[in-house]
Coordinates of C-alpha atoms in Angstrom, one line a residue:
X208 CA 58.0 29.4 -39.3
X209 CA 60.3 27.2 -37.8
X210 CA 63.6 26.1 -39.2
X211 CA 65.4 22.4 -39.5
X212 CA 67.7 23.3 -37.1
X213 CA 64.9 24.4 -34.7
X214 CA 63.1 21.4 -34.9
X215 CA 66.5 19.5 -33.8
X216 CA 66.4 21.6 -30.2
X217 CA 66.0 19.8 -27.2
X218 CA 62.7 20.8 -25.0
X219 CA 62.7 22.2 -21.8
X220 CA 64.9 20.6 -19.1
X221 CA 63.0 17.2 -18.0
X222 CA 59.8 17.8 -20.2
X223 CA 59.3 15.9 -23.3
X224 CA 59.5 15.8 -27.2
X225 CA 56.0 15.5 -28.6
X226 CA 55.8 14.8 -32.2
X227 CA 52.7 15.9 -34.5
X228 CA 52.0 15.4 -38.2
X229 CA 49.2 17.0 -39.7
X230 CA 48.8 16.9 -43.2
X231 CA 45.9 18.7 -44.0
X232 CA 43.4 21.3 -42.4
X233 CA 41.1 19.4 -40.9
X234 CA 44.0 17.6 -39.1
X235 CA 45.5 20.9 -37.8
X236 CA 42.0 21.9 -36.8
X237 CA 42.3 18.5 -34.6
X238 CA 45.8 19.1 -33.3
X239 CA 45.5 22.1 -32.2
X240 CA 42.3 20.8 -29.6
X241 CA 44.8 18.0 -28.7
X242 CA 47.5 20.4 -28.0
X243 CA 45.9 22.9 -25.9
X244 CA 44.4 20.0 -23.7
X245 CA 48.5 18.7 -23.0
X246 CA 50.0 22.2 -22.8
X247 CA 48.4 22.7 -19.1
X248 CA 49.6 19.4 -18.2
X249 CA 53.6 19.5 -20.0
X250 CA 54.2 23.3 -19.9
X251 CA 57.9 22.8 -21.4
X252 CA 57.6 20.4 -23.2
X253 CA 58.1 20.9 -27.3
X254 CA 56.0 19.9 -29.8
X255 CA 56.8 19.7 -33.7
X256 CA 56.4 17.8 -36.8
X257 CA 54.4 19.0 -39.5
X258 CA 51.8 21.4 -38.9
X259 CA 49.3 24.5 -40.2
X260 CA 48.2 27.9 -38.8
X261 CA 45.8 26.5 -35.7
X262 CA 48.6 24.2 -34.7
X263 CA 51.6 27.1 -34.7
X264 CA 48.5 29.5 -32.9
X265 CA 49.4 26.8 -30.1
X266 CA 53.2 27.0 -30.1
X267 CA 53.8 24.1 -32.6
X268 CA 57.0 23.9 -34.6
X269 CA 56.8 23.1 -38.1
X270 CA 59.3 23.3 -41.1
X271 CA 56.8 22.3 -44.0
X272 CA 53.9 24.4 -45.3
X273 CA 50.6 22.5 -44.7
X274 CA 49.5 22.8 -48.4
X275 CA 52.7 21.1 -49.6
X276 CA 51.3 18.2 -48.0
X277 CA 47.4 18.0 -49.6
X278 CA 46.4 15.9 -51.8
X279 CA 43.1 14.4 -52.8
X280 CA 42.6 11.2 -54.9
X281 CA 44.1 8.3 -56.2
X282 CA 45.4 9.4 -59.2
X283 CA 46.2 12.8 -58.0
X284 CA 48.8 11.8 -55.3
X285 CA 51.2 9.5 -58.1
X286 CA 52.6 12.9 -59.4
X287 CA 53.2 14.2 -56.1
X288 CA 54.6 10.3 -54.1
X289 CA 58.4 11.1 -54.4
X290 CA 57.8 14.9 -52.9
X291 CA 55.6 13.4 -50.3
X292 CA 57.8 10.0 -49.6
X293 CA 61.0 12.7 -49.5
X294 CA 59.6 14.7 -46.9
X295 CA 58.4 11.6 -45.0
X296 CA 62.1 10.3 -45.2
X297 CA 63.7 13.2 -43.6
X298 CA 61.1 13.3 -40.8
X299 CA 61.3 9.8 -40.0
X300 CA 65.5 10.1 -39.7
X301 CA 65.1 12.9 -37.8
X302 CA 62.7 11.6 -35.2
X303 CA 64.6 8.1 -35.0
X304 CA 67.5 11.2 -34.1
X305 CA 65.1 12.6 -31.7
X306 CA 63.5 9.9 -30.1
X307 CA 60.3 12.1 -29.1
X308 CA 58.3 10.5 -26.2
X309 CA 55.4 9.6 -28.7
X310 CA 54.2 10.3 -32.1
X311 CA 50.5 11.3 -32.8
X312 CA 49.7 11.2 -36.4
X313 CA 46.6 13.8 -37.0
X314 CA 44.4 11.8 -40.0
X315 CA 46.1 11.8 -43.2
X316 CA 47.1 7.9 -42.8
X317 CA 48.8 7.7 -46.6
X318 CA 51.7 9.2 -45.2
X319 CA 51.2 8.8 -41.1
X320 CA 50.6 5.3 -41.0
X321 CA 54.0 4.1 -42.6
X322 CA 55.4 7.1 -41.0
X323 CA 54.1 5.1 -37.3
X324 CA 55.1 2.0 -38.0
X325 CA 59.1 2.5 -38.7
X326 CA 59.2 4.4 -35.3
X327 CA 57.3 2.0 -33.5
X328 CA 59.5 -0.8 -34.4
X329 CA 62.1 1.3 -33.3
X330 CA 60.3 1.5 -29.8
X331 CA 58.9 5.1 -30.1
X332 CA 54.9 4.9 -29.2
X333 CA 52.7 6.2 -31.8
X334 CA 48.9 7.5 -31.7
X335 CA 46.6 8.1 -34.8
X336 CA 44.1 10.5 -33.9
X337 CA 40.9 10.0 -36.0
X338 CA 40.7 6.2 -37.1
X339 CA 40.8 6.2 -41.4
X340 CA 37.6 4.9 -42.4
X341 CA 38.0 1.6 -42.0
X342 CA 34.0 1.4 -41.4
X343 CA 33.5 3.0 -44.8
X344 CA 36.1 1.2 -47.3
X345 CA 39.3 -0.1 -47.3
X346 CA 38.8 -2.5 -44.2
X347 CA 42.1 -4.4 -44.9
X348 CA 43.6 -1.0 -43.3
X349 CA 43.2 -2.8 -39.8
X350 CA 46.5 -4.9 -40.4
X351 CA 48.2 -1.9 -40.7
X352 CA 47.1 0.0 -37.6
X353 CA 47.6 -3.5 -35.6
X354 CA 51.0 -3.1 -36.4
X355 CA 51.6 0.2 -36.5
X356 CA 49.2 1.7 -33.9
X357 CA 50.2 2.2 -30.1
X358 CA 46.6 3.5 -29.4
X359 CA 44.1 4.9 -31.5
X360 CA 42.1 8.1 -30.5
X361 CA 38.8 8.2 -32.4
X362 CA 36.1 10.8 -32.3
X363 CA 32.8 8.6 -33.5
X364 CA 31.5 6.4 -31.1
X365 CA 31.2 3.2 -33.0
X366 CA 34.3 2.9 -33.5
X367 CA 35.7 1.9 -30.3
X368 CA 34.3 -1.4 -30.5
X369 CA 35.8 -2.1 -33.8
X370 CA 39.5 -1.2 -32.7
X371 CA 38.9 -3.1 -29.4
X372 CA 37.6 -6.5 -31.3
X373 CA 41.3 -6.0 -33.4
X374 CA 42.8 -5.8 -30.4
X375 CA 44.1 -2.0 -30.7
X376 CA 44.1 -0.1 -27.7
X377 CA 41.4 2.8 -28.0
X378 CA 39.6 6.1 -27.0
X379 CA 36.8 8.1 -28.1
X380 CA 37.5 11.2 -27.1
X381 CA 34.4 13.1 -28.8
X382 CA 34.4 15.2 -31.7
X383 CA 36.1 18.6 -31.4
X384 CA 33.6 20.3 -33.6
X385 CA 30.9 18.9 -31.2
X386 CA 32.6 21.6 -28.9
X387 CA 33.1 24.9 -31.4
X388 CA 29.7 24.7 -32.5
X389 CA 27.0 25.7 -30.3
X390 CA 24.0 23.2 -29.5
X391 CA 22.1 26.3 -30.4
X392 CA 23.6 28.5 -33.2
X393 CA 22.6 32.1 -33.2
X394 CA 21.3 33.1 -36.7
X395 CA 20.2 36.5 -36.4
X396 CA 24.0 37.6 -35.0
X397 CA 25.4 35.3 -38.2
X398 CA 23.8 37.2 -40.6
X399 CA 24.0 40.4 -39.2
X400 CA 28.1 39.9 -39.4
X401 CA 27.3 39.1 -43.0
X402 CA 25.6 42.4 -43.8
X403 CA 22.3 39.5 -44.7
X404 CA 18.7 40.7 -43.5
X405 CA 16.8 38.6 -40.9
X406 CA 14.0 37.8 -43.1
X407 CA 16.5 36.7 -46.3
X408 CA 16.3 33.0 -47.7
X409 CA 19.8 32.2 -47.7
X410 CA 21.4 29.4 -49.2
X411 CA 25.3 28.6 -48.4
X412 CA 27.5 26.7 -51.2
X413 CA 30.4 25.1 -50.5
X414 CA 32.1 23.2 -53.6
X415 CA 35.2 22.3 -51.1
X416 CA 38.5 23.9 -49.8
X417 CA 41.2 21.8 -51.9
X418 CA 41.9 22.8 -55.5
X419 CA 40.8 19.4 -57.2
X420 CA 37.4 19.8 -55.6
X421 CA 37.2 23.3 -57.0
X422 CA 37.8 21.8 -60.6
X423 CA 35.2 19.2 -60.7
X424 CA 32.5 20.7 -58.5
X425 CA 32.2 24.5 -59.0
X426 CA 30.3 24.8 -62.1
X427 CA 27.3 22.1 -61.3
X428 CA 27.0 23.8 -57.3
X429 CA 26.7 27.2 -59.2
X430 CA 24.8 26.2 -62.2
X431 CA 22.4 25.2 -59.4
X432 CA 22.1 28.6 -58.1
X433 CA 21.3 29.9 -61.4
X434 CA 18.6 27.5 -61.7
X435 CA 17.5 27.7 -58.0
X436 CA 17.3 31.7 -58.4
X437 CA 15.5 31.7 -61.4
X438 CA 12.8 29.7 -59.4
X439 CA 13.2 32.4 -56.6
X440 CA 15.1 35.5 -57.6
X441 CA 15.0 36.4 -53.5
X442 CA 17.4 33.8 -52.7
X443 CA 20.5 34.7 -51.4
X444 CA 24.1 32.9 -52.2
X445 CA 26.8 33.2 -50.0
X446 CA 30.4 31.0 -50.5
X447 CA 32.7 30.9 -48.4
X448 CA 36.6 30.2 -49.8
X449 CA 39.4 28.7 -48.6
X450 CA 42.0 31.1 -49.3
X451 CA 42.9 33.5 -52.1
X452 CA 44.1 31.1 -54.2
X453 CA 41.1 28.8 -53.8
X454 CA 39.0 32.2 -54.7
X455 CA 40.7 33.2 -57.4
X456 CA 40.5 29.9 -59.1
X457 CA 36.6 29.1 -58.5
X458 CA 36.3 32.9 -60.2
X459 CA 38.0 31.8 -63.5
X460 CA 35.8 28.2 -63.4
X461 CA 32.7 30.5 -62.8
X462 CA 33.9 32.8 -65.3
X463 CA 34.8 29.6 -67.6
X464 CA 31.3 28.4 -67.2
X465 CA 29.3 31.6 -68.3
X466 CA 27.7 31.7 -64.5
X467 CA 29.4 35.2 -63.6
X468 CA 25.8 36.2 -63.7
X469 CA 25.3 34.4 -60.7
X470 CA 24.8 37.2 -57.9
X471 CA 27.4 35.4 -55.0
X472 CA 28.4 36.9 -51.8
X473 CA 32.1 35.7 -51.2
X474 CA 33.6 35.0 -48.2
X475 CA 37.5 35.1 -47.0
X476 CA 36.9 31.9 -44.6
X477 CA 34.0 32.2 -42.6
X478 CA 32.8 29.1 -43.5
X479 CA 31.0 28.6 -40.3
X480 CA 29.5 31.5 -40.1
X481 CA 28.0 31.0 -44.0
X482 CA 26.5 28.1 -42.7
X483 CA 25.1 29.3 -39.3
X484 CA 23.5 32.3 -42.2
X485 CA 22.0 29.9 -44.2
X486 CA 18.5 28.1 -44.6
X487 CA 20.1 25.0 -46.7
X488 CA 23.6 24.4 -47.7
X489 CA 24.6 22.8 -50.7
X490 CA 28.1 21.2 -49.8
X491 CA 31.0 18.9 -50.6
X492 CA 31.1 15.6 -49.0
X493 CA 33.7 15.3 -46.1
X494 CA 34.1 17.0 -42.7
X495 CA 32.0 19.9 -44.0
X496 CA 29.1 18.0 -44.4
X497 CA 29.1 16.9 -40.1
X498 CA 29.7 20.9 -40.0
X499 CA 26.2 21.8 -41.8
X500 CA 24.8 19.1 -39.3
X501 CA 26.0 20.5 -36.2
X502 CA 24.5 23.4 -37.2
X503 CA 21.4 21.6 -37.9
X504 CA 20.9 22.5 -41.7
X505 CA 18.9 21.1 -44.2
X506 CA 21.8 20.0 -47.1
X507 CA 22.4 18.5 -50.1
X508 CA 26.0 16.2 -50.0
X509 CA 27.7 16.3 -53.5
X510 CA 30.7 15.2 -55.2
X511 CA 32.5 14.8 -58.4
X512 CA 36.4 13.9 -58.8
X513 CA 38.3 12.7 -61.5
X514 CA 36.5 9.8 -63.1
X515 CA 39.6 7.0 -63.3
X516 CA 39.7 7.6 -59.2
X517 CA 35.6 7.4 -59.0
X518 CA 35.5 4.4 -60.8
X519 CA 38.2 2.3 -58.8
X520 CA 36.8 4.4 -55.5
X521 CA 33.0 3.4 -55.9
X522 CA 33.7 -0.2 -55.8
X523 CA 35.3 -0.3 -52.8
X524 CA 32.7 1.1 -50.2
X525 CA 30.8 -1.0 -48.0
X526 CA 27.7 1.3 -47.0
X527 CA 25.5 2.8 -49.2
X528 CA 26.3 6.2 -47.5
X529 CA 29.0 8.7 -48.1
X530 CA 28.4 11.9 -46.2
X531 CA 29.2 11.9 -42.9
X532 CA 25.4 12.8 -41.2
X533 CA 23.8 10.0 -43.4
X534 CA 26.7 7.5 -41.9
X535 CA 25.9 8.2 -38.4
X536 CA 22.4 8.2 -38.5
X537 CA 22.1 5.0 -40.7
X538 CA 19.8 6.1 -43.4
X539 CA 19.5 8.7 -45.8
X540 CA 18.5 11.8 -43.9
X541 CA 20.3 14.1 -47.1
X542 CA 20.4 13.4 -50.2
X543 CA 23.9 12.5 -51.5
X544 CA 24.2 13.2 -55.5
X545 CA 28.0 11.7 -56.7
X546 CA 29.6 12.2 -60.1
X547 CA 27.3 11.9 -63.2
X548 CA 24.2 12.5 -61.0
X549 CA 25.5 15.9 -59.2
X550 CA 24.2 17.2 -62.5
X551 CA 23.0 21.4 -62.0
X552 CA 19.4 20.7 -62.4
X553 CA 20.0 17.4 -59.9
X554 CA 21.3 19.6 -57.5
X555 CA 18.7 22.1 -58.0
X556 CA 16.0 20.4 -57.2
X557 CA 16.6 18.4 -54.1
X558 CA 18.2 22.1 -52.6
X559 CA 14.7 23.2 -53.4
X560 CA 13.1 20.7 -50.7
X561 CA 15.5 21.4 -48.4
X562 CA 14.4 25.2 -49.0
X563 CA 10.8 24.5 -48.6
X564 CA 9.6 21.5 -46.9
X565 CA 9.3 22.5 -43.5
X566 CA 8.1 18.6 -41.5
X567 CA 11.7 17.3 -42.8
X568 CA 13.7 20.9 -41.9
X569 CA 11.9 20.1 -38.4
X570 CA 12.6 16.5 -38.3
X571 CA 16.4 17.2 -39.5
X572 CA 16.7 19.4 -36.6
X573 CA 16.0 17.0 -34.0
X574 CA 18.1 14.5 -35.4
X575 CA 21.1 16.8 -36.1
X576 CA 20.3 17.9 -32.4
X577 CA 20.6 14.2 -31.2
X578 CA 23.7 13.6 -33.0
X579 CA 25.4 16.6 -31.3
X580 CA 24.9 15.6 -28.0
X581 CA 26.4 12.2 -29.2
X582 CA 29.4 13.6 -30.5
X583 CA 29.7 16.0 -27.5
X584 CA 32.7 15.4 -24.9
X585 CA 35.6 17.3 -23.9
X586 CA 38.0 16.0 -26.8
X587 CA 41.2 18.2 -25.7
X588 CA 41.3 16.8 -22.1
X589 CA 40.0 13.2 -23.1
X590 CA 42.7 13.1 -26.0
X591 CA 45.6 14.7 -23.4
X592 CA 44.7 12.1 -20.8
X593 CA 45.4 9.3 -23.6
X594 CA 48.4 10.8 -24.3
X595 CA 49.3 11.0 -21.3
X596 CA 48.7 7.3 -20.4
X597 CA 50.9 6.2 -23.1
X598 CA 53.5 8.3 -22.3
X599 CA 53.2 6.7 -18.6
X600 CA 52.8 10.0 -17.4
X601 CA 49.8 10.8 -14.4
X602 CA 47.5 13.7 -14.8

């Protein structure tokens, strides 16, 4: 991993300083498409910031560990805002040092946005690649990004029109898991990786990667598989984790919860390939949820979270939909169950529609099929040749 003093090195003779920060792994998973689409086009030139494993795959530099930077929830972050603002400090002198050719924040605009608009007063151009939800809650972020904003990269493709009518320069450059994930998965090879048989009814859980999610959602998603086997003792669980600390922590909440009788097939990662297995998924709300619909799987979208941050957070939405399929299709395809009502036997019973009513699995896999080919462009190069442009800088 990359040192301080690394980061300070100057690039390549005549190539530039590209600055990155990434704060969390879905961020990194969108960096690293964005870097390999520049790399053909600045060979030498250095990239660095903050960054996690599919960014350093692509020759990124980075000095703080990705998981020092997550955090999810209102309340969660106050114990954690001087680390955070510290590190933020230190990057922002030693950029204003560095003067990199642009800044792209990756997502995570608690930290990137402020972070964006100190070096673009100071004349450095800065990027945010995926637009915060602006569309969803918390619409008075606009002023922010007018301000702070060079150009906005966005990967839905509504929301071009909305940065445009602000006046914020804009692409949509597609959603990079429109690419990874094939139009048509392949099921049988999935589950023959997974040691599952062809003819098994398989159901994928996925209570979330971060550790909070863990806490509040583990024993309702696997109370649900005790009630959904009881109804059909065939079924089939697996759950892919996040990393060994992630596992080791939803076993003592399972354990916690008397549900260790729950037969579960863990997973070290794999996450994709748990949901390409499965015949429903029962799954956290965020970026996981688009997953399950790119893979054109029935779902049910959950969440709980501490209740002082649910009850300032559910006032402030402006659609009736949370999950990321049911916001770009406009209606409820899935059923979303949130705090209270993500109850076990909730949860059990709308998986068992998913499980068994074959007219919506069919309609859900035309609709999840039309949304791919929506979402489908060639983010690296679109995203490089923004870059590019605001660097001033021809293809």
């Amino acid at each position: 991993m990359a040192s301080s003093a690394e980061l300070s090195a100057a690039p390549a003779a005549g190539q530039p300083s590209i600055a990155i920060v990434a704060g969390e792994p879905s961020g990194d998973m969108l960096a690293a498409r964005l870097l390999a689409g520049l790399r053909p086009h600045l060979p030498g030139a250095r990239f660095h910031g903050i960054g996690g494993p599919a960014m350093i795959a692509q020759g990124f530099e980075t000095d703080v560990p990705l998981e020092t930077m997550t955090v999810r929830g209102l309340f969660e972050i106050i114990p954690r805002y001087r680390e955070l603002k510290r590190i933020q400090n230190r990057l922002r002198d030693r950029l204003l040092a560095d003067r990199p050719a642009v800044f792209i924040g990756a997502d995570y605009p608690g930290f990137n946005l402020g972070l964006e608009g100190e070096l673009k007063a100071a004349g450095i151009p800065t990027m945010h690649y995926i637009g915060p939800q602006i569309w969803a809650w918390r619409g008075g972020r606009i002023k922010k990004i007018i301000r702070n904003v060079s150009h906005m990269l966005v990967i839905f493709p509504f929301e071009e029109e909305i940065y445009r009518k602000a006046g914020v320069p804009c692409t949509y450059v597609g959603h990079p898991l429109a690419e990874l994930i094939p139009l048509a998965p392949d099921v049988t090879a999935a589950r023959r990786h997974l040691g599952l048989a062809d003819d098994a009814k398989v159901v994928a859980i996925m209570p979330g990667s971060r550790m909070g999610e863990l806490k509040y959602n583990t024993t309702a998603f696997i109370g649900a598989a005790k009630l959904l086997r009881q109804r059909e003792p065939s079924l089939h669980f697996v759950v892919p984790m996040a990393g060994d600390k992630q596992k080791e922590y939803f076993q003592k909440l399972v354990r916690e919860a008397g549900l260790d009788d729950v037969p579960l097939q863990l997973l070290d990662g794999e996450s994709h390939m748990a949901i390409c297995a499965a015949d429903a998924v029962l799954v956290a709300s965020g970026t996981a949820s688009l997953e399950v619909a790119l893979y054109k799987k029935p779902m049910v979208i959950a969440y709980r979270m501490m209740r002082a941050s649910w009850e300032i957070m559910r006032h402030m939405g402006y659609q009736p939909w949370i999950g990321l399929p049911n916001i770009l299709a406009r209606e409820f395809l899935v059923p979303e169950l949130l705090q209270h009502h993500a109850s076990a036997e909730a949860l059990a019973e709308h998986m068992w529609k998913q499980l068994t009513d074959e007219p919506h699995r069919a309609n859900l896999v035309r609709r999840f099929t039309d949304m791919h080919h929506s979402l489908l462009r060639n983010s690296a190069e679109a995203s490089a040749q923004a870059v590019l442009k605001v660097m001033g800088r021809n293809s």
